Short mmCIF file of C-alpha atoms in Angstrom, two decimals:
data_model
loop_
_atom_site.label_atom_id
_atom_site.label_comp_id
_atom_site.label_asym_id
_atom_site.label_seq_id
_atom_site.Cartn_x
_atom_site.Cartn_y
_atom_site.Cartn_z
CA UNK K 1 50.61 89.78 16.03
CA UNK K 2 51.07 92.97 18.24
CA UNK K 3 47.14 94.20 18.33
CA UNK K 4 46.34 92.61 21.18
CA UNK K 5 49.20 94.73 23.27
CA UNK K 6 46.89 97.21 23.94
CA UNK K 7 43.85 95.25 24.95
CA UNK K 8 43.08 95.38 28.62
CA UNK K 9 41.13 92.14 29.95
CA UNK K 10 39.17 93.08 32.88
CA UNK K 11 38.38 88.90 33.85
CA UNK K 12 35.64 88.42 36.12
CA UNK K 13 34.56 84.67 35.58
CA UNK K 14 36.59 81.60 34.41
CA UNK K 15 35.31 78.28 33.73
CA UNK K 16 37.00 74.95 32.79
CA UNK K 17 34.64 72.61 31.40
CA UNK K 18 35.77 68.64 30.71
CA UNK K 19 33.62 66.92 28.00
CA UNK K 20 32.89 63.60 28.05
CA UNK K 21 35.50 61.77 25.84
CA UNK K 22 34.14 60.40 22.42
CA UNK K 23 35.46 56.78 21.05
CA UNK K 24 38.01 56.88 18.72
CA UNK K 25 37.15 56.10 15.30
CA UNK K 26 40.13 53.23 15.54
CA UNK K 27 41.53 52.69 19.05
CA UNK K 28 44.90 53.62 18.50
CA UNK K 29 48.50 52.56 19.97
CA UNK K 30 52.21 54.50 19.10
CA UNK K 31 55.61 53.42 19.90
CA UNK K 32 55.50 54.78 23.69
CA UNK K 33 51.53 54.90 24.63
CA UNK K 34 48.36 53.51 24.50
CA UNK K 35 46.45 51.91 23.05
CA UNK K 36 44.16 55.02 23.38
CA UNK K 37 40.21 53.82 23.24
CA UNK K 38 38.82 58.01 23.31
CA UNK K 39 40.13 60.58 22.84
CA UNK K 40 38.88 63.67 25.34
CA UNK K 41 38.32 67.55 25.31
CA UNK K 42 38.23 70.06 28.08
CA UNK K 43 37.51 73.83 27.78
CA UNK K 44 39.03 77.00 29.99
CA UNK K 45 36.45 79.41 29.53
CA UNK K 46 37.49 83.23 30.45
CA UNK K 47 34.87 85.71 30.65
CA UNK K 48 35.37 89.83 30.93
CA UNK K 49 33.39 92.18 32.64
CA UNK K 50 31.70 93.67 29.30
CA UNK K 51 30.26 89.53 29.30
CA UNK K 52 32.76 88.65 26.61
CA UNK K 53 34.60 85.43 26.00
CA UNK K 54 37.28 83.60 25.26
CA UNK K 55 37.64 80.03 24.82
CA UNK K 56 40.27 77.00 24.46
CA UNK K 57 41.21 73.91 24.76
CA UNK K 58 43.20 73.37 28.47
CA UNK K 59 44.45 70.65 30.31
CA UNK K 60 42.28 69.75 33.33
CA UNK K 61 44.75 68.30 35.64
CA UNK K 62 46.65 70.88 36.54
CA UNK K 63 44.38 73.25 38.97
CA UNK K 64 47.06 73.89 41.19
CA UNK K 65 49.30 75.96 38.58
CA UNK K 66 45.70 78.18 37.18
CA UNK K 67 44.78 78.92 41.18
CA UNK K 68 48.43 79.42 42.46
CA UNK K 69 50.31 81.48 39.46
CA UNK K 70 48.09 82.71 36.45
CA UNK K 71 44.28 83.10 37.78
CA UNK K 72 45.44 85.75 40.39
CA UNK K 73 47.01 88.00 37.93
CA UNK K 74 44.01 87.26 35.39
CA UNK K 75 41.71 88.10 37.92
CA UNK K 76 43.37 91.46 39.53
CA UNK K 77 45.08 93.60 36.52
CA UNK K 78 42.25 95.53 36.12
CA UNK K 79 42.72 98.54 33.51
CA UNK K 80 46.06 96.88 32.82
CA UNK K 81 47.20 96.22 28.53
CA UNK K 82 48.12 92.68 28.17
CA UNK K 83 51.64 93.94 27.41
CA UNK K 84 52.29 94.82 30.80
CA UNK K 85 50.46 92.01 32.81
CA UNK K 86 51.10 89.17 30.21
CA UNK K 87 55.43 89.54 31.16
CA UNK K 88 53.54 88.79 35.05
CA UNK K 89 51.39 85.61 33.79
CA UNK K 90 54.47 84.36 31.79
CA UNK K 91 57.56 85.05 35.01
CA UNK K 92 54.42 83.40 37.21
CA UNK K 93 55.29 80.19 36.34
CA UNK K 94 59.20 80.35 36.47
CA UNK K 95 59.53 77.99 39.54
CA UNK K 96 57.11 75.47 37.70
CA UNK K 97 59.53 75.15 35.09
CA UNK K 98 59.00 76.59 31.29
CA UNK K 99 59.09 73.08 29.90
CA UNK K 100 56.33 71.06 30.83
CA UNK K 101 52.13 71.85 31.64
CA UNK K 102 52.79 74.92 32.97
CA UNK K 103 53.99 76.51 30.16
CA UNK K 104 51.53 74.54 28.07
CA UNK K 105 48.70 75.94 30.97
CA UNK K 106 50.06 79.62 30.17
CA UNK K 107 49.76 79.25 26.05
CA UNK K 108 46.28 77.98 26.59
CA UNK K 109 44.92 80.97 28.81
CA UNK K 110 47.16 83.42 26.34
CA UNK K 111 44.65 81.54 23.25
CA UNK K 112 41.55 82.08 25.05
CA UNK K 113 42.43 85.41 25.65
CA UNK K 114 43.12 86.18 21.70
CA UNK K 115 39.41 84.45 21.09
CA UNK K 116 38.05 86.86 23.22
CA UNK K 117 39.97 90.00 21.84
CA UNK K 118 38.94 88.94 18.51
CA UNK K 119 35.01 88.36 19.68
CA UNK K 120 35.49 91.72 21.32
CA UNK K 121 36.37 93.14 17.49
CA UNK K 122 33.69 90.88 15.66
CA UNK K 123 36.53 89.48 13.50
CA UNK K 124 38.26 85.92 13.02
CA UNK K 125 41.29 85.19 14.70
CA UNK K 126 43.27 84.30 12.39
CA UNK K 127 42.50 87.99 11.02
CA UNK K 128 43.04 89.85 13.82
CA UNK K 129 46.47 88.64 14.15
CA UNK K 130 47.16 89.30 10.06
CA UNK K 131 46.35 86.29 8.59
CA UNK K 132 46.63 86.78 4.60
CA UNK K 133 44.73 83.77 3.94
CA UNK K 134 41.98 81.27 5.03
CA UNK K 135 43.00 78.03 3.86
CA UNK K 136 45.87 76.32 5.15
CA UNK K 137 46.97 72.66 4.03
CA UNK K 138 46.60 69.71 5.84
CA UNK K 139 48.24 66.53 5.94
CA UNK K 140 47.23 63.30 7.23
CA UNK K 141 48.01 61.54 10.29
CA UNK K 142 47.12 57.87 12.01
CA UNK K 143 48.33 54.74 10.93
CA UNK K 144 48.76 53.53 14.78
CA UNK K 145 51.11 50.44 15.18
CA UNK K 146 48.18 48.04 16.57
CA UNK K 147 46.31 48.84 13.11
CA UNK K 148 46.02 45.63 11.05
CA UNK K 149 46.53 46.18 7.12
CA UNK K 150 42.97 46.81 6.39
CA UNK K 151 42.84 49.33 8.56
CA UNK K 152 45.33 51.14 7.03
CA UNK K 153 43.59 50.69 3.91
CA UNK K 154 40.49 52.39 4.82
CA UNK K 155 42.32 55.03 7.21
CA UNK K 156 44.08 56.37 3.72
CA UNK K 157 41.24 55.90 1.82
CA UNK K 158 39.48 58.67 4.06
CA UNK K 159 42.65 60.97 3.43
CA UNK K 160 42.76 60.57 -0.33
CA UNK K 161 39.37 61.34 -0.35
CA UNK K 162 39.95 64.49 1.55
CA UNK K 163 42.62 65.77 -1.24
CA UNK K 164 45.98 64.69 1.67
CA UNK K 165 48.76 64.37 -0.18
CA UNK K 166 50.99 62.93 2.75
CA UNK K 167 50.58 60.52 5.19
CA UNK K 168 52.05 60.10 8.02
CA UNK K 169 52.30 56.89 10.08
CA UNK K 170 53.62 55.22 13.67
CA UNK K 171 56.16 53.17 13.96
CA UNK K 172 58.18 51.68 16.70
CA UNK K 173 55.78 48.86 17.54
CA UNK K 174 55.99 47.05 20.85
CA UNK K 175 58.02 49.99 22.40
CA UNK K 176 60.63 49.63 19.16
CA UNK K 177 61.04 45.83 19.77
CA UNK K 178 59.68 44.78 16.23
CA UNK K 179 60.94 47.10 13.49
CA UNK K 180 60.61 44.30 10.97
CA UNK K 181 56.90 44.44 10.79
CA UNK K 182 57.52 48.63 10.65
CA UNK K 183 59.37 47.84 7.75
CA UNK K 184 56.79 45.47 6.17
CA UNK K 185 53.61 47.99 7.05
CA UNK K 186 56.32 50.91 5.33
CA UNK K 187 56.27 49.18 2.57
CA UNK K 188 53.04 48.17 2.04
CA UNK K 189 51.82 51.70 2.90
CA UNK K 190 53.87 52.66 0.25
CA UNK K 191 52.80 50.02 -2.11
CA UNK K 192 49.29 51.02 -1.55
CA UNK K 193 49.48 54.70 -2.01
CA UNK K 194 51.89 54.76 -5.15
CA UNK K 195 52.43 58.41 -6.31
CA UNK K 196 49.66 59.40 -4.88
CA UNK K 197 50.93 60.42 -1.28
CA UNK K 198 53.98 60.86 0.11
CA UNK K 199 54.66 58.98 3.52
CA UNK K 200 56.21 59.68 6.72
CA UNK K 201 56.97 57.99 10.01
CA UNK K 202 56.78 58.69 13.66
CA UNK K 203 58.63 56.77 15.82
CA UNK K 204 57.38 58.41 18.96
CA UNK K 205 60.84 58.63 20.76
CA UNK K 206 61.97 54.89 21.11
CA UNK K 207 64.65 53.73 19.18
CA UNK K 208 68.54 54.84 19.37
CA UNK K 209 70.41 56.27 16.46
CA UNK K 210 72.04 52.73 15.27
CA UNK K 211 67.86 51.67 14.98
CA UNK K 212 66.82 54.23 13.02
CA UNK K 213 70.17 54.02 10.40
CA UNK K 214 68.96 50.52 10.09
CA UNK K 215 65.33 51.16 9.43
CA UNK K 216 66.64 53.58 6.87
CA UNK K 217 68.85 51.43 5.20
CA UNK K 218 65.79 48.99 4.69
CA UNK K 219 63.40 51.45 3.62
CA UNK K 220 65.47 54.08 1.83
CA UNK K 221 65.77 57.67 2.62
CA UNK K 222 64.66 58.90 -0.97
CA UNK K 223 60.83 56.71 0.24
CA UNK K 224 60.28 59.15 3.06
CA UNK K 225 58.64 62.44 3.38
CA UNK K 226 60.30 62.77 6.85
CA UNK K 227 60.99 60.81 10.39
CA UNK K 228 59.52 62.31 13.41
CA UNK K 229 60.76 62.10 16.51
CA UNK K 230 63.46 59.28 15.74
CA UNK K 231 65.30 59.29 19.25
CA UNK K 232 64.70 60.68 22.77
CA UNK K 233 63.55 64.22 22.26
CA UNK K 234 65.73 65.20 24.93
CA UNK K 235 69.39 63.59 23.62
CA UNK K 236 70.11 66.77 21.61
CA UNK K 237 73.58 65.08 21.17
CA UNK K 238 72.14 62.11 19.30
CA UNK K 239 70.12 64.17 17.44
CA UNK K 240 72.41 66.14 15.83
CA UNK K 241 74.64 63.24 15.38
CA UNK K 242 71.73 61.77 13.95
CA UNK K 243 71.47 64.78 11.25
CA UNK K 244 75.09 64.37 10.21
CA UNK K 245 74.99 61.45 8.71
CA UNK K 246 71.45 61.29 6.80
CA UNK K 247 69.69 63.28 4.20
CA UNK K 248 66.61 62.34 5.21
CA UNK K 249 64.43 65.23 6.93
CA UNK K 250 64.31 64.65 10.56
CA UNK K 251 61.18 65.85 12.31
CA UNK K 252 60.90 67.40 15.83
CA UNK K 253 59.48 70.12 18.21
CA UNK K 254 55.89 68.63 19.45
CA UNK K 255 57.49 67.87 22.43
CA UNK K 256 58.48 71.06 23.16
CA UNK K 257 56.75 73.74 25.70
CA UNK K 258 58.80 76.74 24.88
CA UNK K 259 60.31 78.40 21.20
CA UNK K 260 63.71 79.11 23.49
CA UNK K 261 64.88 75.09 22.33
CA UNK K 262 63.94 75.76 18.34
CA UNK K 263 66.94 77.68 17.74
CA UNK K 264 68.63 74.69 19.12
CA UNK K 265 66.98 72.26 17.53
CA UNK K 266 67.71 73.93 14.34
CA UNK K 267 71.72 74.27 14.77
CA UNK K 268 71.17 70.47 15.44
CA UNK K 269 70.40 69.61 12.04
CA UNK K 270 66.03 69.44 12.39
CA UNK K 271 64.77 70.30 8.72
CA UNK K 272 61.49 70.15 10.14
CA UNK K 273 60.08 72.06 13.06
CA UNK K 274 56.39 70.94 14.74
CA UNK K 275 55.39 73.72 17.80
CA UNK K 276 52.38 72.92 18.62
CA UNK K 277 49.71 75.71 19.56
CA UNK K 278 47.81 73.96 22.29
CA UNK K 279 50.89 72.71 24.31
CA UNK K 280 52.80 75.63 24.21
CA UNK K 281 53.83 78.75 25.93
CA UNK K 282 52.00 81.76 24.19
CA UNK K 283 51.40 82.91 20.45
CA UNK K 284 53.62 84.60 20.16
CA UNK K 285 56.56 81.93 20.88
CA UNK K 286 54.74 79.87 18.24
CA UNK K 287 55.34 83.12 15.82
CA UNK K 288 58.94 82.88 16.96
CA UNK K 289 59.34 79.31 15.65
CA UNK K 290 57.60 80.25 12.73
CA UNK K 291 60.26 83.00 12.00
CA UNK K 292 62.95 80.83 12.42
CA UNK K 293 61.13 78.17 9.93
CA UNK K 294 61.18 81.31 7.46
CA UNK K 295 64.66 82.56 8.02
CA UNK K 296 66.27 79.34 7.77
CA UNK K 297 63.96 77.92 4.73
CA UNK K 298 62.87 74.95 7.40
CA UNK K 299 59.67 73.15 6.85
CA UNK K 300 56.79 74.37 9.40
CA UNK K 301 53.85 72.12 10.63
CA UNK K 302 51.64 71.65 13.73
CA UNK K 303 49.58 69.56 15.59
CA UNK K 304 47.65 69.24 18.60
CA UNK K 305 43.99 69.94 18.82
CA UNK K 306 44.33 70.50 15.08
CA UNK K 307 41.28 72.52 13.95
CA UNK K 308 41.87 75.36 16.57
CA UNK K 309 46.27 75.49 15.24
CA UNK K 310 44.97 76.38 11.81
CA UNK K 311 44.58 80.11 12.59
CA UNK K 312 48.06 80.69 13.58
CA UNK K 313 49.27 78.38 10.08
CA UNK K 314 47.28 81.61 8.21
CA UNK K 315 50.14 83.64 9.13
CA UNK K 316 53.03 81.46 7.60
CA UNK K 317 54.02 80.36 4.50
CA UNK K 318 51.84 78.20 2.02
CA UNK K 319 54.23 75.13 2.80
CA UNK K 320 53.14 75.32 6.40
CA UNK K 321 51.08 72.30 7.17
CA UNK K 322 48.34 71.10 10.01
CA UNK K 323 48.53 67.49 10.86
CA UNK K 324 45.54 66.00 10.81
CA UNK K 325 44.91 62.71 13.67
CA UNK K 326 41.88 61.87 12.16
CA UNK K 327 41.33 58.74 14.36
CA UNK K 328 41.46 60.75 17.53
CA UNK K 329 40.33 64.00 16.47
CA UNK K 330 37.61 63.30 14.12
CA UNK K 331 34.95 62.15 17.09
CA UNK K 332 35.09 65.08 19.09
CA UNK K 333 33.64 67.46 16.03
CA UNK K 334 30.16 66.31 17.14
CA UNK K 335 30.96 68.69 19.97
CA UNK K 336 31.96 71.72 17.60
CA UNK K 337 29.55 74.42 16.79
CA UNK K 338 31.19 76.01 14.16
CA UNK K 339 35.00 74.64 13.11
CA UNK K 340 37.14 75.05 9.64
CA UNK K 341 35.86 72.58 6.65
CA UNK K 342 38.27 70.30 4.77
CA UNK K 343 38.30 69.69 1.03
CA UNK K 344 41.11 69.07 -1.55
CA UNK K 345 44.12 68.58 1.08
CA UNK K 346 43.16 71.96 3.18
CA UNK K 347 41.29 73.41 5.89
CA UNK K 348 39.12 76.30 5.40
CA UNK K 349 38.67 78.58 8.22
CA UNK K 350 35.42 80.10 8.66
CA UNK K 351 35.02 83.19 9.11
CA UNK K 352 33.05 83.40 12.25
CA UNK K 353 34.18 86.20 14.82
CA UNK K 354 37.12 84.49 17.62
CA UNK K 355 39.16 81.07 17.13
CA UNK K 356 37.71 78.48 14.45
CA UNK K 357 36.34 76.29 16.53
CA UNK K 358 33.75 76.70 19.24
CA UNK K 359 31.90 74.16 21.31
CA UNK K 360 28.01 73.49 20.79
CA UNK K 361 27.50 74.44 24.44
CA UNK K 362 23.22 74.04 24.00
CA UNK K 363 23.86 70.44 22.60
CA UNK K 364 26.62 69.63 25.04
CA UNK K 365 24.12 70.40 27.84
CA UNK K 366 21.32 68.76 26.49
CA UNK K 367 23.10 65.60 25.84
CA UNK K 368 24.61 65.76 29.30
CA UNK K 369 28.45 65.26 27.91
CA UNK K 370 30.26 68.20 30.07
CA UNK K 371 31.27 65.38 32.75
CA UNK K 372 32.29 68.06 34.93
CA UNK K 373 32.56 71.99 35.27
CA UNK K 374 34.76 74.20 37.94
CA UNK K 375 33.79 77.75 37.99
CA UNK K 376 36.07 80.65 39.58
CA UNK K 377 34.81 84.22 40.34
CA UNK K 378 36.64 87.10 40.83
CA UNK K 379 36.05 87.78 44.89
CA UNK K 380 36.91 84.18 45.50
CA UNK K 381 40.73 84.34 43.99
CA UNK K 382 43.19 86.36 46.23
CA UNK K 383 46.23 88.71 45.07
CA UNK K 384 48.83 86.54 43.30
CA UNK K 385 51.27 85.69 46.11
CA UNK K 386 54.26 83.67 44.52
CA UNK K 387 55.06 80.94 46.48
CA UNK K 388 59.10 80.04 46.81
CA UNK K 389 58.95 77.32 49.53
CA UNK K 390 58.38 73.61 49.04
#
């Protein structure tokens, strides 16, 4: 993942563009949030002064941290090799902290710049940063705790249809208050998919470590695939006293902004590491956490905006997964152009030149679904200036 070193990213134009968001195919409710009726998508859209560009996903709340820290150094590093002036984009951000949107902002303008290197080349992503393959596996994800029992049914008869061979659910209903009906839809879950599919749970950050030894005890740790985010993914403590004393693989990292807390997270006890792509600080701190998945034989999955993660899965092992939130993702692929196709439990990645998913701008347009657009050029962004003052 060292090509892009030497590319030099003379930015002239960026766009964000916020689609309008597209019902979800079930409206959908976890431990801590929702329930979620849509589900939305908003584009940063960087363009170079050869009329190349790069696209992704970005969060469209946060125009202070672009304008103030990483659009002035886009804008005026002219002739500069993104080794040199990425190190400025990344200490940019220091005062905003390297655990929350800002570091999320900085991995999203450090994706759109790999889809434009990789236009730039007339190559896939995923093969301009030495992806051996173009499949990676998927496994499924929904099973929101306001879902009634038939709709669980049909939600896993979509997956099993699609080849998933795990599915993983929420639990934790009303915020953790309820976890005999967790146990009930468990089991029933399990009932339904027999050998099939394996199953996991999310419990979304709610309960303490005496709650989740009892839902284990009623469910047994042998009948889970994993438990994600158990506990408060900030109690490192209970976390790793959590590890001690169960076999059963214990899930986190999606709350994470940075690779710097993986190494942690792994001397903690986590079997199972989830960076996701789309929230976090660069690719190449995603390629970190998937070295440490490698050198410690730790499972590897991610999640997010799932369809665009599955280029940087090409680069990992063939037990590296993509989670797959097919209530909330599944609408917005009206608005995709070109994205990776799924068939017996994988995504295939096509093999269109940048990331492997781009918008349908023409139809987005036409329909009148980008809700709103803010454009920056060049002469109207000053010299970055940090700011140290509150």
């Amino acid at each position: 993942m060292n090509e892009i070193d030497d590319e030099i990213f003379n930015v002239q134009k960026i766009s964000i563009r916020v689609l309008e968001p597209v019902a979800n195919v079930t409206p959908f409710q976890d431990a801590t949030m929702g329930p979620f009726p849509s589900f939305g998508l908003s584009i940063i859209r960087i363009e170079d002064e050869d009329g190349y560009v790069g696209e992704a996903p970005v969060y469209n709340s946060y125009n202070n941290i672009l304008e103030t820290c990483l659009f002035p150094i886009l804008f005026h590093c002219k002739g500069v090799p993104y080794k040199e002036f990425f190190p400025k984009l990344y200490w940019s951000i220091r005062n905003e902290g390297f655990k929350g949107a800002a570091s999320a902002l900085l991995g999203q303008v450090d994706m759109a710049l790999y889809d434009l290197a990789a236009r730039r080349k007339n190559i896939p992503v995923y093969r301009y940063i030495g992806g051996t393959r173009n499949a990676v596996k998927m496994y499924a994800s929904g099973g929101g705790t306001n879902y009634t029992l038939k709709q669980l049914e049909d939600e896993i008869g979509v997956f099993m249809d699609a080849g998933a061979d795990c599915y993983k659910m929420k639990i934790g209903k009303d915020f953790g208050t309820n976890m005999q009906e967790d146990i009930e839809r468990v089991k029933y879950v399990k009932r339904l998919v027999g050998n099939n599919m394996k199953v996991a749970v999310d419990v979304n950050q709610i309960w303490s470590c005496h709650d989740v030894f009892k839902f284990i005890d009623a469910i047994g740790e042998e009948e889970l695939s994993w438990i994600e985010e158990p506990i408060h993914s900030a109690a490192y403590d209970q976390i790793e006293e959590l590890c001690k004393h169960t076999s059963l693989t214990i899930a986190y990292g999606e709350s994470e902004r940075t690779s710097k807390i993986f190494p942690m997270l792994a001397n903690c006890g986590i079997k199972h590491l989830q960076p996701v792509p789309t929230q976090f600080g660069g690719m190449k701190e995603w390629k970190d956490v998937k070295d440490l998945c490698e050198a410690r034989d730790l499972q590897l999955s991610s999640g997010g905006y799932s369809l665009y993660s599955t280029f940087l899965m090409t680069t990992a092992q063939s037990s590296g997964m993509i989670e797959y939130l097919y209530s909330l993702m599944h609408g917005l692929e009206k608005y995709f152009l070109i994205r990776p196709s799924l068939s017996k439990g994988q995504f295939h990645l096509p093999e269109t030149a940048g990331l492997p998913v781009q918008i349908d701008w023409e139809y987005c347009y036409k329909e009148n679904k980008v809700i709103r657009e803010h454009v920056w050029e060049k002469h109207q962004v000053p010299n970055y200036n940090p700011l140290v003052s509150m």
